[in-house]
CSV table of C-alpha atoms and ligand atoms in Angstrom, one decimal:
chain,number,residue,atom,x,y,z
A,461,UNK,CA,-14.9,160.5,-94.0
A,462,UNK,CA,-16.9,157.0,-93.5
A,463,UNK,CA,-14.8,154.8,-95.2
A,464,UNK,CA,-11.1,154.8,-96.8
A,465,UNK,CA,-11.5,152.3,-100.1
A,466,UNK,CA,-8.7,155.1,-101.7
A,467,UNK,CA,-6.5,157.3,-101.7
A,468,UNK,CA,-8.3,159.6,-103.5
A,469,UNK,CA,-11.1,159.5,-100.1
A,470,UNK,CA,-9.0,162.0,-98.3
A,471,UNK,CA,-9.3,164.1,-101.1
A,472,UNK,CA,-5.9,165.3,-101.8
A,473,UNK,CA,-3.1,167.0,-100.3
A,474,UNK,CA,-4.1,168.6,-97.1
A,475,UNK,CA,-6.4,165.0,-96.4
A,476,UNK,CA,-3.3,162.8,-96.3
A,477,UNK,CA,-1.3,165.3,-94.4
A,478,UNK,CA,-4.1,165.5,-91.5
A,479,UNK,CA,-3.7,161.6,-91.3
A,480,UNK,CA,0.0,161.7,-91.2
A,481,UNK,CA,0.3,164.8,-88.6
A,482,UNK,CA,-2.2,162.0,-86.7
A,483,UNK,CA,0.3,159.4,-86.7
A,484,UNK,CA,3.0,161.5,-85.6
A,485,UNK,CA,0.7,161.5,-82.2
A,486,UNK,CA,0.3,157.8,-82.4
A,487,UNK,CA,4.1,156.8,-82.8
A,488,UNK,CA,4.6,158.7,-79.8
A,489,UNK,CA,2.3,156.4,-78.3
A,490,UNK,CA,3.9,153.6,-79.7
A,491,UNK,CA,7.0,154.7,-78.4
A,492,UNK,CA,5.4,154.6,-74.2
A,493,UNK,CA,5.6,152.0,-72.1
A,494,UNK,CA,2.6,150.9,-72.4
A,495,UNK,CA,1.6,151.5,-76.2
A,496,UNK,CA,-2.1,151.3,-75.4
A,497,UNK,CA,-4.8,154.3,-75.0
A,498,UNK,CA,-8.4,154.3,-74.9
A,499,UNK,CA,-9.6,155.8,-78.1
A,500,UNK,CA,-11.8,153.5,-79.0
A,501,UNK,CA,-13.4,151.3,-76.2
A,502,UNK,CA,-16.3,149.4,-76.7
A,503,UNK,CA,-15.4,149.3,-80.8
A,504,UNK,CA,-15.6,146.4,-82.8
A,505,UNK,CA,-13.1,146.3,-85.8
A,506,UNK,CA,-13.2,143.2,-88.1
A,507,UNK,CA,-11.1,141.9,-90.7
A,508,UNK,CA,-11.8,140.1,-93.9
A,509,UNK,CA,-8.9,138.4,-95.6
A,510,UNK,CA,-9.6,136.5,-98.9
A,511,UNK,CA,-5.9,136.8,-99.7
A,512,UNK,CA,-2.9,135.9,-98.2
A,513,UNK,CA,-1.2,138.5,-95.6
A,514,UNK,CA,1.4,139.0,-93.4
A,515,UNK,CA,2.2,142.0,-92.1
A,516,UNK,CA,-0.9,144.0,-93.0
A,517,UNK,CA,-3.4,141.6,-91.5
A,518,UNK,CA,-1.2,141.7,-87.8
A,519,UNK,CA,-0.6,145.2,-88.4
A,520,UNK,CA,-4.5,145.8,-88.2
A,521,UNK,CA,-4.9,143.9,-85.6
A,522,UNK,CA,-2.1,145.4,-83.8
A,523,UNK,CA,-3.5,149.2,-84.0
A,524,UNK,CA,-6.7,148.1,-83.1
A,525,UNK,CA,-5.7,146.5,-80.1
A,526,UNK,CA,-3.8,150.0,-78.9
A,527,UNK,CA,-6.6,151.3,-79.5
A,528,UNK,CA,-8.3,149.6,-77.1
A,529,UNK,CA,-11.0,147.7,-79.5
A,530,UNK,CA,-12.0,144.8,-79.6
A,531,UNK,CA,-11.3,142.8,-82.5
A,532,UNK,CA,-12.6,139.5,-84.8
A,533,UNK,CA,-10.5,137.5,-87.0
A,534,UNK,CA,-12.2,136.1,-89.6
A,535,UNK,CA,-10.2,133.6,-91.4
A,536,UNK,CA,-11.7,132.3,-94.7
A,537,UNK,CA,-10.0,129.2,-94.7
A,538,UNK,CA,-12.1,127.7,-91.8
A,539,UNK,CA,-15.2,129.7,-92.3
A,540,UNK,CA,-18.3,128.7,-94.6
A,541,UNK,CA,-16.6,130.3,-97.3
A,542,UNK,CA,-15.8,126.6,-98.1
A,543,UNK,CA,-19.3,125.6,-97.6
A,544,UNK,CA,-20.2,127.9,-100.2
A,545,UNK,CA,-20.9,131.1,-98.9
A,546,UNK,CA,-21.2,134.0,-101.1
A,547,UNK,CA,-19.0,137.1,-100.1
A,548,UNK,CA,-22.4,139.3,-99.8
A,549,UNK,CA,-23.8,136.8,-97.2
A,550,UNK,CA,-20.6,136.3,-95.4
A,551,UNK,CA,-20.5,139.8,-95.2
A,552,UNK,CA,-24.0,140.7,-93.6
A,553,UNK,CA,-23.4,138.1,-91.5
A,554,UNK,CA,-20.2,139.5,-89.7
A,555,UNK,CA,-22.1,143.0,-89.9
A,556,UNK,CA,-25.5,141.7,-88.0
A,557,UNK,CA,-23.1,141.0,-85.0
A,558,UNK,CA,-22.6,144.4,-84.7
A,559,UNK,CA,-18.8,145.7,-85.9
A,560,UNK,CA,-18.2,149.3,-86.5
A,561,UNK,CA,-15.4,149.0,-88.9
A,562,UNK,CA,-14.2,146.0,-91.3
A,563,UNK,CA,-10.8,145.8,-93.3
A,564,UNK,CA,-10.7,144.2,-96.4
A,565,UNK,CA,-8.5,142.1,-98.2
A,566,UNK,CA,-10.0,140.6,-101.8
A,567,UNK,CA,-8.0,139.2,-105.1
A,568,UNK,CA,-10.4,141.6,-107.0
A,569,UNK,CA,-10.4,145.1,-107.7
A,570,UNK,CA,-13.5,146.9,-106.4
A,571,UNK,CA,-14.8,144.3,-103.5
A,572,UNK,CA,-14.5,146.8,-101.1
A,573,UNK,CA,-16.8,149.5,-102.5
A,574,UNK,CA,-19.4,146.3,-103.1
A,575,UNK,CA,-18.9,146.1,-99.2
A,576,UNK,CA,-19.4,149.5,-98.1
A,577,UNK,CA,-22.5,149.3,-100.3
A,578,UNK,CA,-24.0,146.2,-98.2
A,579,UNK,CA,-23.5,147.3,-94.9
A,580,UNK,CA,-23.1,150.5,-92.3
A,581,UNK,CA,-19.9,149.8,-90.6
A,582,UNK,CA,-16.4,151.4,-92.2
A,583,UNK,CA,-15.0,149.6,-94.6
A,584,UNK,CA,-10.9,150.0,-95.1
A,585,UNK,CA,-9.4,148.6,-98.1
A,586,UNK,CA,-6.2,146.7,-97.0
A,587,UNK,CA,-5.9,145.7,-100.8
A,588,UNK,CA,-7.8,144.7,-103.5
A,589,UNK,CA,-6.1,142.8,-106.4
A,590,UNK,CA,-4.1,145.3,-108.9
A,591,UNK,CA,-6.2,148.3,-107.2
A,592,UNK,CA,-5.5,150.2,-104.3
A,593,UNK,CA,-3.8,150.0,-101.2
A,594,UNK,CA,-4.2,153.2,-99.3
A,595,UNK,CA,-2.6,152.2,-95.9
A,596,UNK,CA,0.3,151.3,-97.4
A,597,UNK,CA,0.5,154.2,-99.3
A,598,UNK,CA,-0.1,156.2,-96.3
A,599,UNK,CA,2.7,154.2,-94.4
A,600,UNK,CA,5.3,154.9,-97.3
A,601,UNK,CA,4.6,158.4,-97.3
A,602,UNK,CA,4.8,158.6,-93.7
A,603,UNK,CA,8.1,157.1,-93.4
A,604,UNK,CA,9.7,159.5,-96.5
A,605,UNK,CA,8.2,162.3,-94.9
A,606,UNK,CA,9.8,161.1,-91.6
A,607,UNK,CA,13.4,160.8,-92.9
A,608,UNK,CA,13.3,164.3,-96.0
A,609,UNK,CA,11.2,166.3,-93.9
A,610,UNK,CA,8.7,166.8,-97.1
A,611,UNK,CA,7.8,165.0,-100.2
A,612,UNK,CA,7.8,168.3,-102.0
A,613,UNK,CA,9.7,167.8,-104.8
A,614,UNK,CA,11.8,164.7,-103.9
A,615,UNK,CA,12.2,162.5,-106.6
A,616,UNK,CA,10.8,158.7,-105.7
A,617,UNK,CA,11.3,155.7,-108.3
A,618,UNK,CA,9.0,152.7,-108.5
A,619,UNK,CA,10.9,150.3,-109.5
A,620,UNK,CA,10.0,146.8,-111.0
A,621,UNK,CA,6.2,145.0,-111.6
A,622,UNK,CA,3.8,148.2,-111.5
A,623,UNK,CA,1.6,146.7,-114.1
A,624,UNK,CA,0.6,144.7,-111.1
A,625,UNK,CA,1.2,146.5,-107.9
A,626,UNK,CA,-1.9,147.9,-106.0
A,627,UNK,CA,0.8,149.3,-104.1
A,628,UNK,CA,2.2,151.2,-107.0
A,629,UNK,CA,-1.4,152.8,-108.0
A,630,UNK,CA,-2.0,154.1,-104.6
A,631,UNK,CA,1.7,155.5,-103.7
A,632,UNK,CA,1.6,157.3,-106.8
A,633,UNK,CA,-1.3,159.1,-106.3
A,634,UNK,CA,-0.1,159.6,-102.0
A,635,UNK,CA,3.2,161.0,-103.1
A,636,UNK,CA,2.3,163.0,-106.7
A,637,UNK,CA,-0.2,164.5,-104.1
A,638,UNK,CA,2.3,165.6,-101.4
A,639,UNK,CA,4.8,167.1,-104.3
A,640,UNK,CA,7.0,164.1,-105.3
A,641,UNK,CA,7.5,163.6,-108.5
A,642,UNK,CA,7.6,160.1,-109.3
A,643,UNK,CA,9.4,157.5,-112.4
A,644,UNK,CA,8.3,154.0,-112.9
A,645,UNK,CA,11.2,151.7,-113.7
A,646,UNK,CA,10.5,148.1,-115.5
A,647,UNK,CA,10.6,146.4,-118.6
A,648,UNK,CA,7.4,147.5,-120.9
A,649,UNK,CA,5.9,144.3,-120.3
A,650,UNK,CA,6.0,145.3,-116.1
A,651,UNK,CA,4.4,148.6,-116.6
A,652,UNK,CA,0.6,149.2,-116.8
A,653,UNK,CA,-0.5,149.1,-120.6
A,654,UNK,CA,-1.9,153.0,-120.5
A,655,UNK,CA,-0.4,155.7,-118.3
A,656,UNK,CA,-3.0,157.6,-119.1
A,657,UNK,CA,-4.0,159.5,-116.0
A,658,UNK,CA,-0.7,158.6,-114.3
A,659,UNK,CA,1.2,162.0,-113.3
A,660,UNK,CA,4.9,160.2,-113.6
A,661,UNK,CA,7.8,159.8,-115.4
A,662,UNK,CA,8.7,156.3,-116.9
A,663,UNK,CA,12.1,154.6,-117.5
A,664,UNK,CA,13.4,151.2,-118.7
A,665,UNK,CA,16.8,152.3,-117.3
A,666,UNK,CA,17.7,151.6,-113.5
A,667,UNK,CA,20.8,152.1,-113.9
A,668,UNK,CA,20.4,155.7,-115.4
A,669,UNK,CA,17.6,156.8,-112.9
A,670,UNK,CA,19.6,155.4,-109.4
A,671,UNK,CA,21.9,158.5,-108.9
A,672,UNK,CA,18.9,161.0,-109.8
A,673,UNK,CA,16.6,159.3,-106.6
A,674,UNK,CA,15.9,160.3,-102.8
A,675,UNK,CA,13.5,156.9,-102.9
A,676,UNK,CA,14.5,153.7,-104.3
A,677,UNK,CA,11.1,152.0,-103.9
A,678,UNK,CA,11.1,148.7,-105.0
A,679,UNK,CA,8.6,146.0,-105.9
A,680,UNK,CA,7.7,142.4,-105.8
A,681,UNK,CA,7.1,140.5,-108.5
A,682,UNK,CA,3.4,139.5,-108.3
A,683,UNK,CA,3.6,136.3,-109.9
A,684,UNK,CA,0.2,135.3,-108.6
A,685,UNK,CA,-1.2,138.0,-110.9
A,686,UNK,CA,0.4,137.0,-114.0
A,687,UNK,CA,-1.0,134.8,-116.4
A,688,UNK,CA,1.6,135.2,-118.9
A,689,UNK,CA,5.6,135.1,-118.3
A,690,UNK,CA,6.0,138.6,-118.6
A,691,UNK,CA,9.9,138.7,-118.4
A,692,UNK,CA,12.3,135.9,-119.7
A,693,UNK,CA,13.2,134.8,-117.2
A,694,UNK,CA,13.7,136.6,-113.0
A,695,UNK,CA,17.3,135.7,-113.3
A,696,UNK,CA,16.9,138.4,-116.7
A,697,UNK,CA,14.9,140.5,-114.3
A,698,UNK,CA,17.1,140.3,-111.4
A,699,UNK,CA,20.0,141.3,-113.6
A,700,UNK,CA,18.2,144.9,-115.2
A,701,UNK,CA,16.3,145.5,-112.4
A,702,UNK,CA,17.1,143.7,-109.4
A,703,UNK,CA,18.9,146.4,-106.6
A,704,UNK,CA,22.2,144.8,-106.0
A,705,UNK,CA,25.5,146.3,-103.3
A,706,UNK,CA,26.8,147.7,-106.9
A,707,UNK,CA,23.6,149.7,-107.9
A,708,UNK,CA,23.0,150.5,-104.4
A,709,UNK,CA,26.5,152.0,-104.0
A,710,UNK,CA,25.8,154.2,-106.9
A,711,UNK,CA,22.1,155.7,-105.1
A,712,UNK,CA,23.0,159.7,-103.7
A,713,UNK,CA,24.3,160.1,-100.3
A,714,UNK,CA,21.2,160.4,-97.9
A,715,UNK,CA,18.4,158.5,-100.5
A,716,UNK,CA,16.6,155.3,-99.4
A,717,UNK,CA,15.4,152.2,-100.1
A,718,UNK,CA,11.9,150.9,-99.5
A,719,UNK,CA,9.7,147.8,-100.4
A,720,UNK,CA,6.6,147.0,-99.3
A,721,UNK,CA,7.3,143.4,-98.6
A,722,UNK,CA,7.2,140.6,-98.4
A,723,UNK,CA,10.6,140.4,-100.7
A,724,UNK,CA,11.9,137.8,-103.0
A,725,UNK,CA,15.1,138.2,-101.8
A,726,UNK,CA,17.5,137.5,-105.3
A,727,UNK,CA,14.9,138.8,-107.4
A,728,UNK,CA,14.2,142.3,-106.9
A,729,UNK,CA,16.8,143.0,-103.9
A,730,UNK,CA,19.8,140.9,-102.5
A,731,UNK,CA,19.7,140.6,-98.9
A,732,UNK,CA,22.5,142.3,-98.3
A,733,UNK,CA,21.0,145.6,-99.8
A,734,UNK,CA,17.7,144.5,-97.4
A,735,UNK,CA,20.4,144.9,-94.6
A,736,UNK,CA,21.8,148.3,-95.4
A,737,UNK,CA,21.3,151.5,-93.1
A,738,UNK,CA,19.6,153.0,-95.7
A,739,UNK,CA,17.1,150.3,-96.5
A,740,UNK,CA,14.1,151.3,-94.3
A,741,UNK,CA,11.9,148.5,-94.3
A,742,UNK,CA,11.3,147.3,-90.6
A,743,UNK,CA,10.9,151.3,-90.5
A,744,UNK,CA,7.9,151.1,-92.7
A,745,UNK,CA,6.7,147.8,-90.8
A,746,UNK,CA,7.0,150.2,-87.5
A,747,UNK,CA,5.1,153.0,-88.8
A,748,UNK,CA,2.4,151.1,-90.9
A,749,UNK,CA,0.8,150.4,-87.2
A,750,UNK,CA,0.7,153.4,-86.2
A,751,UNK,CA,-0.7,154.8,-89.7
A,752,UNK,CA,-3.3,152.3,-89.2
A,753,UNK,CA,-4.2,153.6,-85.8
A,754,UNK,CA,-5.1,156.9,-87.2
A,755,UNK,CA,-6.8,156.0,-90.2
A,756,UNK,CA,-9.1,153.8,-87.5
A,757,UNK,CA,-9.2,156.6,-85.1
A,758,UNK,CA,-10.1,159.0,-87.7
A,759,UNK,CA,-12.9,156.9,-88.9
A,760,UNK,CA,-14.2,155.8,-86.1
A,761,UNK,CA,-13.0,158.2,-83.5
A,762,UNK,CA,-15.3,160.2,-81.5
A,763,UNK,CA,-13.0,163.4,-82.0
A,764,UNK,CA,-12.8,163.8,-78.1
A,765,UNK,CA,-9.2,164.1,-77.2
A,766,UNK,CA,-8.4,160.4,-75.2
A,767,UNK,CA,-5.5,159.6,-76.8
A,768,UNK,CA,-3.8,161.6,-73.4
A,769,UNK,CA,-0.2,161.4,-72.8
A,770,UNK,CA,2.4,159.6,-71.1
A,771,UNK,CA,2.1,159.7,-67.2
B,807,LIG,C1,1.8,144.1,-100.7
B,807,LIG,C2,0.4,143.7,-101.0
B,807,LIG,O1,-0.1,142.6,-100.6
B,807,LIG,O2,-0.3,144.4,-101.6
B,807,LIG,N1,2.3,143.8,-99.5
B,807,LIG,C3,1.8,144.5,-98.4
B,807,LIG,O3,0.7,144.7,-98.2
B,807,LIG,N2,2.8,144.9,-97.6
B,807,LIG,C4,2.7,143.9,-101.8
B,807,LIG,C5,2.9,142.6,-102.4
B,807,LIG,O4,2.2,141.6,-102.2
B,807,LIG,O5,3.9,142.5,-103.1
């Protein structure tokens, strides 16, 4: 595998599993003294972010760096992108100084296949606009996997602005692929407008498909993608949808709540269901480095064992 635009790249089941069983080897490194090994000396990993990012963007740059590689930051709002530059040239540019992989953050769907087409390095797609976001699928289904053992046949619901959610698209094909069986919860308006292809379950009741889950995975609203008011209003939303103590009391013993952040905190969850033991979502911060680690390592990776162990 050369690059990892999708998740349908790792080509199914036993693909994603090989990246997870990875990780396992790179929280334990994590988890040392000093988090850092060798792997990948004398690489060059870039990043490319034409959309706002928190934790993604540092979580790169984090794996990278245990890896050992070095690393450029290219940040578009004090680059020539404001003088003009088009994506393509910007592009060749950052690849003629010679960088073996760059991760790719665009507001539209498909820039990262444009990319791979352009130059040699390995492109990862860290999001690109209602798309794909294969990381963080890989992260979520790292993190379920972590606490049920499996994702064969637990039952996960998505819960809230799907019609927009990159996030959505790519953790329904991770987890369908792993065994999961999956329901959308939203309003109609909040759901994508043809299923077709979609191997889930949809429902326009929370309340009736809470006690059924082992994953409450909830969404932000994506307002930036919206260019109609697709709910009445979020108070509306927050009152159907939004995971409150009540509904969260009601969730079966053992299940857990996830989102992939950031959160509108009111909207979708109240903070203090954000603060519950069950609400794993520093876990998936945690983890989403060391996913990322192995998704560069296996890209780029020489396949000689240097990731060692603790001394
Ligand atoms: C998501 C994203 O940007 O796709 N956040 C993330 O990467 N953790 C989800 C979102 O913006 O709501």
């Amino acid at each position: 595998m050369k690059h990892l635009l999708s998740i349908d790249d790792l080509g199914g089941e036993s693909g994603i599993e090989e990246v997870l069983r990875v990780t396992d080897r790179f929280v334990e490194v994590s988890a040392r003294d000093i988090p850092k090994v060798p792997a990948l000396r004398g690489y060059t990993v870039a990043w490319l972010f034409y959309e706002d990012s928190t934790r993604t963007r540092l979580s790169f740059e984090t794996a990278a760096k245990r890896l050992s590689a070095d690393t450029m930051n290219f940040s578009v709002s004090s680059s020539s992108v404001n003088k003009g530059e088009s994506l393509r040239d910007t592009v060749e540019t950052i690849a003629a100084m010679g960088v073996d992989a760059i991760v790719v953050r665009h507001k539209s769907a498909g820039v990262p296949w444009q990319i791979a087409r352009w130059i040699d390095a390995s492109v990862i797609n860290a999001g690109d606009g209602s798309h794909e976001h294969p990381t963080q699928a890989l992260l979520d289904a790292y993190t379920i996997r972590h606490h049920f053992g499996s994702l064969e046949g637990r039952h996960i619901a998505i819960v809230g602005d799907s019609k927009h959610s990159r996030v959505a698209r790519s953790n329904v094909k991770a987890f369908t692929a792993l065994g999961a069986e999956v329901t959308l919860v939203g309003p109609q308006t909040l759901l994508p407008p043809s299923l077709e292809g979609w191997p889930v379950n949809v429902s326009h009741d929370l309340d009736a498909v809470l006690p059924t889950v082992d994953v409450c995975y909830l969404l932000r609203m994506q307002r930036e993608r919206m260019t109609e008011a697709l709910v009445p209003s979020l108070r509306e939303y927050h009152t159907y949808y939004g995971l409150d103590g009540a509904r969260a009391a009601r969730m079966a013993k053992g299940s857990i709540i996830m989102h992939p952040g950031p959160m509108n905190r009111g909207v979708e969850i109240t903070a203090d269901v954000a603060g519950l033991d069950n609400a794993v979502i520093t876990e998936q911060v945690a983890n989403g480095v060391a996913v990322r680690m192995a998704v560069l390592f296996l890209l780029l990776g020489s396949g000689v064992d240097v990731i060692g162990s603790q001394s």
